[in-house]
Coordinates of C-alpha atoms in Angstrom, one line a residue:
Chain A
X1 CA -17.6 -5.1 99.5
X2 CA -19.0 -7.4 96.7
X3 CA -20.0 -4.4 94.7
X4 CA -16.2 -3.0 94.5
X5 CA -14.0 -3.8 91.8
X6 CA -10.5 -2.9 92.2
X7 CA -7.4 -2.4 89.5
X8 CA -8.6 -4.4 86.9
X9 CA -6.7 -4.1 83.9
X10 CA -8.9 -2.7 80.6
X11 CA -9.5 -0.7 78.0
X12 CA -11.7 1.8 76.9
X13 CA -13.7 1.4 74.0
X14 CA -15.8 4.7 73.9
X15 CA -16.7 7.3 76.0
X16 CA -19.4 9.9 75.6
X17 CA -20.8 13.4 77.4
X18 CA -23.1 12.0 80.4
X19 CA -25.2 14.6 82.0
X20 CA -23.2 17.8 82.3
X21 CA -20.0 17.3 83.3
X22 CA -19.8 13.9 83.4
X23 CA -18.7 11.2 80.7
X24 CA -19.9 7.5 80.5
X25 CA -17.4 5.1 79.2
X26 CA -17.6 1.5 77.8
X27 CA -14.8 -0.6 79.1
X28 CA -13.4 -4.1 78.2
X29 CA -12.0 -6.0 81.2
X30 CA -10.1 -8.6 81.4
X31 CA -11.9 -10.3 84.0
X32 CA -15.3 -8.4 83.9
X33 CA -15.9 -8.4 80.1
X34 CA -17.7 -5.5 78.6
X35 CA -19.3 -2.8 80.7
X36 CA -20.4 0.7 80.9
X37 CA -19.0 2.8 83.7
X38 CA -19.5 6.7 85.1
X39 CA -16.5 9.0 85.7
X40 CA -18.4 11.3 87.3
X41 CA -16.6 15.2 87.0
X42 CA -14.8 13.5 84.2
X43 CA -15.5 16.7 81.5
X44 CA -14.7 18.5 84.3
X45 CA -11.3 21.0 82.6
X46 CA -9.3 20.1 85.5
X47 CA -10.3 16.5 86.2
X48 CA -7.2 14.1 85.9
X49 CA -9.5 11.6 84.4
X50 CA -10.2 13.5 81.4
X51 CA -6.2 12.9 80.2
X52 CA -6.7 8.9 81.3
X53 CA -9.6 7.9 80.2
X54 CA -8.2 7.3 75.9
X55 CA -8.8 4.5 74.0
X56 CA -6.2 2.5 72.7
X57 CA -4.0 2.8 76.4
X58 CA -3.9 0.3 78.5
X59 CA -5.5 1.3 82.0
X60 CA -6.0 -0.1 85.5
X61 CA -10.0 0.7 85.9
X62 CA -11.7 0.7 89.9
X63 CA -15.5 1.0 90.1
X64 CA -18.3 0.1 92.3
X65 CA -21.6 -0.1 92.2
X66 CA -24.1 -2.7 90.2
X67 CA -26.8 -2.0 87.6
X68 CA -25.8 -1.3 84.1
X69 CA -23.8 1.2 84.8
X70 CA -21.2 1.4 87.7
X71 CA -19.0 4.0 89.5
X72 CA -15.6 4.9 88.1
X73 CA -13.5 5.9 90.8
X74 CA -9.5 5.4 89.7
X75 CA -8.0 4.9 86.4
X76 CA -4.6 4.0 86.3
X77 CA -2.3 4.4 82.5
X78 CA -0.6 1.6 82.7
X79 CA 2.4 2.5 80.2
X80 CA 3.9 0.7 77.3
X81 CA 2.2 1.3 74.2
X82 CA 2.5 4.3 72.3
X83 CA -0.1 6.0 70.8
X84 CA -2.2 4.4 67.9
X85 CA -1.4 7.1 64.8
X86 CA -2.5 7.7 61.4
X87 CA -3.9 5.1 59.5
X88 CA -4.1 2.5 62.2
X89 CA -6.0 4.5 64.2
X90 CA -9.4 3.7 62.1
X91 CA -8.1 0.2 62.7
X92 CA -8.6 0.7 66.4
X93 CA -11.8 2.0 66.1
X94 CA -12.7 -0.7 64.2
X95 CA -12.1 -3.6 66.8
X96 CA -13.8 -1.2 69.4
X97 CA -17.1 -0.9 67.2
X98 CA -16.4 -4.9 66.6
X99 CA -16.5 -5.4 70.3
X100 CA -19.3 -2.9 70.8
X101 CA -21.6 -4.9 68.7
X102 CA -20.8 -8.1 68.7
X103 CA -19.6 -8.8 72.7
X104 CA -22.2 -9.2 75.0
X105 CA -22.3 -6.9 78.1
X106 CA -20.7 -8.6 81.3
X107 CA -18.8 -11.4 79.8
X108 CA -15.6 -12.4 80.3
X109 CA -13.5 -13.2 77.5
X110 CA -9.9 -13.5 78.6
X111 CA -8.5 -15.1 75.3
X112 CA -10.3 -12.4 73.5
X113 CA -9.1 -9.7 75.7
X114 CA -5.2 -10.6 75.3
X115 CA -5.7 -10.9 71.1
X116 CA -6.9 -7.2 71.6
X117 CA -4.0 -6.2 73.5
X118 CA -1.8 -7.9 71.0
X119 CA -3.3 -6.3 67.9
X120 CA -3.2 -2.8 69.4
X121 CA 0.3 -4.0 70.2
X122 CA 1.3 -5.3 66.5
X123 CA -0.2 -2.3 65.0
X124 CA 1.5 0.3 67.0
X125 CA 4.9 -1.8 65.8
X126 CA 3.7 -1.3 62.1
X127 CA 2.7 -4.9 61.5
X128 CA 0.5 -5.4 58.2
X129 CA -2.6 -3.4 59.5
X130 CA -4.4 -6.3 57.6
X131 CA -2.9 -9.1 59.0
X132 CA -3.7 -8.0 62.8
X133 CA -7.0 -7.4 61.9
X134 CA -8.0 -10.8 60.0
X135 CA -6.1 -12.4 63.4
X136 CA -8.6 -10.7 65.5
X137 CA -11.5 -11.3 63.6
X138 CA -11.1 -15.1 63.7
X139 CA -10.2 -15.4 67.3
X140 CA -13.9 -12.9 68.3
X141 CA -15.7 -15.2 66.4
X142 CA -13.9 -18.1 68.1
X143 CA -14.5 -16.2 71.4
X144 CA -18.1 -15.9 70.4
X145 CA -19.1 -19.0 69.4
X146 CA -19.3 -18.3 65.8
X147 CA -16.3 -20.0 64.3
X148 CA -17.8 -21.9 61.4
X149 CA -15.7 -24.8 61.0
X150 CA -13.7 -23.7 58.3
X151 CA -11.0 -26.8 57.8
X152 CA -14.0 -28.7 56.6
X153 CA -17.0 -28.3 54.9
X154 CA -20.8 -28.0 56.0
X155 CA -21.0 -31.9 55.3
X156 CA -17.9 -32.7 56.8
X157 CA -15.6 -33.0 53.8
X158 CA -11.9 -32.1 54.2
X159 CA -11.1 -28.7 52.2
X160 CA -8.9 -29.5 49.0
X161 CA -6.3 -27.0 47.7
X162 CA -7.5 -27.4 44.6
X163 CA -11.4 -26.7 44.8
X164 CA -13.4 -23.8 45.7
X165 CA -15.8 -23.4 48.3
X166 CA -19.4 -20.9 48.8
X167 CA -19.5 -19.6 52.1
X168 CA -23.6 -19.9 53.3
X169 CA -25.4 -18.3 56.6
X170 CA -26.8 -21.3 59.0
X171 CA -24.9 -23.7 56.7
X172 CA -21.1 -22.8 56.3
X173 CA -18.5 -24.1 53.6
X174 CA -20.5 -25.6 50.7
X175 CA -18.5 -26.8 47.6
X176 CA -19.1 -24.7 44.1
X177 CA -20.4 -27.0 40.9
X178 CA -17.2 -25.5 39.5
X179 CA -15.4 -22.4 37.8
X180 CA -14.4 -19.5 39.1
X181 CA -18.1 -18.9 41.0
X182 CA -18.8 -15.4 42.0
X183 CA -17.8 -15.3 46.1
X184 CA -15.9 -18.5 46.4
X185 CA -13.1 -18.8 47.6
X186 CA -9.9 -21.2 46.6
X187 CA -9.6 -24.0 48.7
X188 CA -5.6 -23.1 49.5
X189 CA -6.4 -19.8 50.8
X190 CA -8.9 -22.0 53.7
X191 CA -6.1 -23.9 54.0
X192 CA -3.4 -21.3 54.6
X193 CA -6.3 -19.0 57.0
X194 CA -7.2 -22.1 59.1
X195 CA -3.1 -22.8 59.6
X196 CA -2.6 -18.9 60.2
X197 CA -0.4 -18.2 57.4
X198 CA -1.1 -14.9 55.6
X199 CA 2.5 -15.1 53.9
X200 CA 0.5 -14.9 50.5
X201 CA -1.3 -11.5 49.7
X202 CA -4.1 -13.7 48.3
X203 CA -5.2 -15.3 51.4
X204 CA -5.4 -11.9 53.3
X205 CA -7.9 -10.6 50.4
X206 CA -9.9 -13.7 50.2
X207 CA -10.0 -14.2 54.1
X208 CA -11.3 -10.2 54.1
X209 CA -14.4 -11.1 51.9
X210 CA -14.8 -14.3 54.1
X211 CA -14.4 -12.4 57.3
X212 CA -16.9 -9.6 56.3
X213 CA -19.5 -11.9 54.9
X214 CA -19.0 -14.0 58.7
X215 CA -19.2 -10.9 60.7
X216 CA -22.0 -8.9 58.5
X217 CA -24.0 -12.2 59.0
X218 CA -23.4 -11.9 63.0
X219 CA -24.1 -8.0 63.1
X220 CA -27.6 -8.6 61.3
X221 CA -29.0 -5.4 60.3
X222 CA -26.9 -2.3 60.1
X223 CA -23.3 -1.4 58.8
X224 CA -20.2 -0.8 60.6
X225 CA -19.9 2.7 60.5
X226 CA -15.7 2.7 60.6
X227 CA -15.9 0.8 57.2
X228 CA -18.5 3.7 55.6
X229 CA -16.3 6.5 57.2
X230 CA -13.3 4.7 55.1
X231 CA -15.8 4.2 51.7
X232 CA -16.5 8.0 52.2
X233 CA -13.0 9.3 52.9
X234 CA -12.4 7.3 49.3
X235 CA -15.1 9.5 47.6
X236 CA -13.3 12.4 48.7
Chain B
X1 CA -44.4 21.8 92.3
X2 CA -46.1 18.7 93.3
X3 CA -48.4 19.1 90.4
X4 CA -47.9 16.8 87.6
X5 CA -47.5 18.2 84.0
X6 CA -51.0 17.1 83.3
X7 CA -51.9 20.0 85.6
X8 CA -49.7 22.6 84.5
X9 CA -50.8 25.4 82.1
X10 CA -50.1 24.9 78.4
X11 CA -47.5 27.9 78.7
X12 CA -45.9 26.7 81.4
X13 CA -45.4 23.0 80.5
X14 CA -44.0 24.3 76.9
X15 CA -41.4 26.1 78.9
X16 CA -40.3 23.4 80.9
X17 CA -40.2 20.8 78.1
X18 CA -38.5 23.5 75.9
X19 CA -35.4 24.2 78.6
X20 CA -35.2 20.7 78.7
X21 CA -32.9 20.6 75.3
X22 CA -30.3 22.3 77.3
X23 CA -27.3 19.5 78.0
X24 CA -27.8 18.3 81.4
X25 CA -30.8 19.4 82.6
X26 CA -33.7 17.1 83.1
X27 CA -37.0 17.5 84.1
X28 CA -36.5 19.2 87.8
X29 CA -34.2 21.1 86.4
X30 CA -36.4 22.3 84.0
X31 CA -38.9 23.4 86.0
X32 CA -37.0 25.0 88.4
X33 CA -35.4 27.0 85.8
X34 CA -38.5 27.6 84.7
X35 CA -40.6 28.9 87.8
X36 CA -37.4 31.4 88.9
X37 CA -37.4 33.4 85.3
X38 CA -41.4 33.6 85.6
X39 CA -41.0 34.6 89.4
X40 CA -38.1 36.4 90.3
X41 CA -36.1 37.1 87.3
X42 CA -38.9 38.7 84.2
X43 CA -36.5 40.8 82.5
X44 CA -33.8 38.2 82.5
X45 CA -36.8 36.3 81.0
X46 CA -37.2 38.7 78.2
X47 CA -33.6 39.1 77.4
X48 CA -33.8 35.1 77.1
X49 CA -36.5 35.1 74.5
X50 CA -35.3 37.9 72.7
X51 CA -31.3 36.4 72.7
X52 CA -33.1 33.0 71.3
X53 CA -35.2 35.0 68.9
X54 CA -32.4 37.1 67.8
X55 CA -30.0 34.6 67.6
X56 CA -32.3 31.7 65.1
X57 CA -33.4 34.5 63.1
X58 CA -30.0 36.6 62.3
X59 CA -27.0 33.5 62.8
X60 CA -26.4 32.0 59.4
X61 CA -22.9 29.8 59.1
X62 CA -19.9 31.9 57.4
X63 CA -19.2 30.9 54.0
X64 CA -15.3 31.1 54.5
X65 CA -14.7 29.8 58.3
X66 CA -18.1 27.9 58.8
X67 CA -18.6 29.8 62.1
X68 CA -21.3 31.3 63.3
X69 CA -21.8 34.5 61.4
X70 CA -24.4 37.2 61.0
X71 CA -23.1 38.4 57.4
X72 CA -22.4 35.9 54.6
X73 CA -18.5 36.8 55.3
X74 CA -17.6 37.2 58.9
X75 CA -15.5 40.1 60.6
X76 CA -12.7 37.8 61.1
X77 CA -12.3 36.4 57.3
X78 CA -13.4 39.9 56.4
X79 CA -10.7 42.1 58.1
X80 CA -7.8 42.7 55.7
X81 CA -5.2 42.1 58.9
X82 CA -5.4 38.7 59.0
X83 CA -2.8 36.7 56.9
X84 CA -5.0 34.5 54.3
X85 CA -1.6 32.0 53.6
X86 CA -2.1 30.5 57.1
X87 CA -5.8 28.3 57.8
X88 CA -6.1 26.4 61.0
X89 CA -8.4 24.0 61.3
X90 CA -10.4 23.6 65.0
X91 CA -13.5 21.4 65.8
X92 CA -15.6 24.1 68.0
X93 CA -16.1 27.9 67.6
X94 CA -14.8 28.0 71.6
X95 CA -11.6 26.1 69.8
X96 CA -11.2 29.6 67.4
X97 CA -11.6 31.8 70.7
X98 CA -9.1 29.8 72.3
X99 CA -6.3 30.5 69.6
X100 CA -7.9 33.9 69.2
X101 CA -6.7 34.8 73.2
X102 CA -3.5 34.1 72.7
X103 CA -2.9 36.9 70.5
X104 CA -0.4 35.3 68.9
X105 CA -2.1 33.8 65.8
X106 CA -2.7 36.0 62.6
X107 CA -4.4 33.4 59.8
X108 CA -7.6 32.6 59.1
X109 CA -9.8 29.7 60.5
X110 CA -12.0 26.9 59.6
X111 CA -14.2 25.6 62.2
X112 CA -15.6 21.9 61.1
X113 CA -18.6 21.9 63.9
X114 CA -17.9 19.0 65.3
X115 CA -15.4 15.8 64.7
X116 CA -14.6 12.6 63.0
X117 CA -16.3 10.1 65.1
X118 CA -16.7 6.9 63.8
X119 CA -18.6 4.8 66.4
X120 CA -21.4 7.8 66.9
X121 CA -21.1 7.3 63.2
X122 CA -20.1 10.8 62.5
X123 CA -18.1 10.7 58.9
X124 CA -16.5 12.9 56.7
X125 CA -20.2 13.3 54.7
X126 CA -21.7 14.5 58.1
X127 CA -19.4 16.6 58.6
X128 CA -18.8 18.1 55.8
X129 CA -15.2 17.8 54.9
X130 CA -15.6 18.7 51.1
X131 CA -16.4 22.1 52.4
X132 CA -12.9 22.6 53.8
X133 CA -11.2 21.3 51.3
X134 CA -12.6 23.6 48.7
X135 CA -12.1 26.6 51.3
X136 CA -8.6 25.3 51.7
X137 CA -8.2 25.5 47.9
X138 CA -8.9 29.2 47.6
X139 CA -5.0 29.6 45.7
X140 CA -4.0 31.8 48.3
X141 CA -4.0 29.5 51.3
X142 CA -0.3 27.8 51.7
X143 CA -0.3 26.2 55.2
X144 CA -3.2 24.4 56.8
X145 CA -2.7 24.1 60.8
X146 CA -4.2 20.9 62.3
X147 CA -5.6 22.4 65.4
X148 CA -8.4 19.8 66.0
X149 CA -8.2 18.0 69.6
X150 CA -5.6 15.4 70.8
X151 CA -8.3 13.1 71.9
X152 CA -8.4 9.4 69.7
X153 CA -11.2 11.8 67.4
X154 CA -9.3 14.4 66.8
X155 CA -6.1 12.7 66.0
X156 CA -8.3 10.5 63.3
X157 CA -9.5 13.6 61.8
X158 CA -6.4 15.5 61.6
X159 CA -4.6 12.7 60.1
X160 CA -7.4 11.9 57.4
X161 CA -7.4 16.1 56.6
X162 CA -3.5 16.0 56.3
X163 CA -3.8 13.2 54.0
X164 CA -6.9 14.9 51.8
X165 CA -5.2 18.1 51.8
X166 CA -1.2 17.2 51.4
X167 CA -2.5 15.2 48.4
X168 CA -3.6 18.5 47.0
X169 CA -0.2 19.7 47.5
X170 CA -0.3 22.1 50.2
X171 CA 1.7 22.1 53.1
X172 CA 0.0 20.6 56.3
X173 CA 1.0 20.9 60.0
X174 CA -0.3 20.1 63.4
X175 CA 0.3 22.1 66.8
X176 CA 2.5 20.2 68.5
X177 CA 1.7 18.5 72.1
X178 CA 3.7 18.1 75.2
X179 CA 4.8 19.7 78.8
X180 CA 2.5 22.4 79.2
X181 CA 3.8 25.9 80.0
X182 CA 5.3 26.6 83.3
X183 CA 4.7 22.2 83.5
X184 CA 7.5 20.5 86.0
X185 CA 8.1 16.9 84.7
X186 CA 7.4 15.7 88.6
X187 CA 3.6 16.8 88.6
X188 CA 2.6 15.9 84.4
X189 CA 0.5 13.1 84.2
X190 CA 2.7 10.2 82.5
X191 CA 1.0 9.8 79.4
X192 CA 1.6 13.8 78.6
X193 CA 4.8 13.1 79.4
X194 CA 5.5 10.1 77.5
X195 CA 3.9 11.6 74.8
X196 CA 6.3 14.5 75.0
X197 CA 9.4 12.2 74.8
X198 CA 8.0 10.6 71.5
X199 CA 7.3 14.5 70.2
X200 CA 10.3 15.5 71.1
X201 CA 12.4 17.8 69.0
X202 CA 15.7 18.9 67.9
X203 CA 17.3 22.1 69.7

């Protein structure tokens, strides 16, 4: 059956109450991409879903069906990775909402797929929760078609140590008259993010501010709600 | 019931689109619902209203546990039996009634209506989280027990609350996870029981 999908390995990105005992989960394939599936019974107390179907575990997914929403009918925990916990768990709900709003339904991204394994992976092993996450962020937009070329500027001139750089929507790196201009960034820290070395603590906060002006620019309206749950718990 | 809602009288088209804010039921539903109270069950009916009525009117939130209360105080944080050093923390009123069957917890509760949720964009301002901190703070509280859900959620907001309320120097603990009672290793799903090897304690 065209319709049937068996054993593909994913991950679950969200799930939410469906109807009344049901619960609808978003899924990212490997070979499918993003899509929104239906484990029917699944908020049922005794279904053997309900313990499966976590975020952050990798899982062998069946459905069937087409539409916008398909079938769930096996989930398999694949093993391996321990459970996300404390700190790094808001990291992992940050890369789902990233893929939530910035992936397209039904598209396959295998590169992208295997840099979200690996992050979850790295964080679990207590990596630098920043480092994993600036990683990610340049290979989505890579994925997505949104990597700006940052080795060079927007008319093509190599990026000097030396000088600074303004990062501009529909344009990209522009060079700054000079000084220290607010939201530039040093040309050594484009250097070192572009050769993926984050050795230096300055590079991972300048390639932050670069990274949230990139994505804010691709998410158009509307913030990322794991970054104001994190401004919030601060105010606390 | 081949009449379209067009046709139906005001009373009777309210009623349906009213029972229609229950989880899970859509328009059928609804109107089936609807047409068996009206036909075949009028006291039940009544005893509907009157619960709904009742319950909007008189059902305020307790000021110590957050529950659903008809005093200011509830009976629970009221009653001079419980042991005010111990506050556990659950998501749901149906969480409390839980820990309240077992008849083997004496403390006091908070109930936070709900959970951390980030990607539904539920946050510690929507749910209120300063609220339990001062409650926690009353000087006579001296454990908090993490009792919130081990689903992703719950983890995130038990670990954020140990962080707010450890900082604040009290001490902080979570109920643990594992085999469950009278659980044989060959029949627990294998992420309960790898979780249980990670958990596991000294003995």
């Amino acid at each position: 059956m065209a319709d049937r999908v068996d054993q593909a390995e994913s991950w679950v990105l969200h799930t939410r109450p469906y109807r009344e005992t049901s619960l609808l989960v978003d899924v990212f394939s490997r070979e499918h991409g993003r899509l929104s599936l239906v484990a029917r019974g699944g908020r049922r107390p005794q279904s053997s879903l309900r313990a499966r179907l976590l975020a952050f575990q990798p899982l062998s997914l069946s459905w069937f069906g087409k539409g916008a929403v398909r079938t769930l009918h096996a989930a398999e925990w694949q093993g391996g990775l321990r459970d996300l916990a404390g700190g790094t768990l808001i990291c992992g709900f940050y890369l789902n909402e990233l893929l939530l709003r910035l992936l397209p339904p039904e598209d396959a991204h295998a590169t992208l797929f295997d840099a979200y394994g690996a992050t979850l992976r790295a964080l679990v092993a207590g990596e630098t929760p920043e480092r994993c996450l600036r990683r990610f962020e340049l290979v989505l937009l890579e994925e997505m078609g949104y990597a700006e070329p940052l080795h060079q500027t927007a008319a093509g001139a190599p990026i000097e140590a030396e000088r600074r750089y303004c990062w501009r929507p529909e344009t990209g790196l522009v060079e700054t008259a000079g000084g220290d201009e607010d939201g530039s960034y040093a040309g050594a820290m484009l250097q070192a993010l572009t050769a993926g070395d984050w050795s230096h603590p300055a590079v991972l906060q300048g390639s932050k501010l670069l990274m949230r002006a990139l994505i804010a620019h691709h998410l158009g309206a509307g913030q990322l709600h794991t970054r104001q749950l994190l401004i919030d718990l601060n105010t606390l | 019931m081949n009449a379209t809602a067009s046709d139906l009288p005001e009373p009777l088209a309210a009623l349906i689109d009213g029972l229609r804010a229950l989880p899970g039921v859509g328009p059928k539903s609804a109107a089936r619902m609807a047409f068996h109270l009206l036909q075949r069950d009028r006291s039940g009916a009544t005893r509907l209203a009157d619960g709904l009525r009742g319950a909007l009117d008189r059902l305020i939130h307790c000021e110590r546990c957050n529950s659903f209360s008809e005093a200011p105080v509830c009976g629970l944080c009221a009653s001079p039996r419980r042991d005010a050093r111990q506050l556990a923390v659950v998501e749901m009123p149906v969480d409390l009634n839980r820990i309240e069957e077992t008849h083997g917890y004496s403390g006091l509760y908070f109930v936070l209506m709900g959970r951390l949720s980030p990607l539904d964009g539920i946050g510690p301002r929507e749910l209120g989280l300063e609220r339990l901190i001062r409650r926690a703070l009353d000087g006579v509280t001296e454990e908090v027990i993490l009792a919130t859900n081990y689903t992703v959620e719950g983890e995130a907001t038990a670990h954020y609350l140990g962080e707010l309320l450890k900082s604040r120097g009290l001490k902080v603990t979570r109920i643990a996870r594992g085999v469950p009672a009278g659980g044989e290793l060959e029949h627990v799903d294998a992420l309960t029981l790898a979780q249980a090897l990670v958990d596991r304690k000294n003995y």
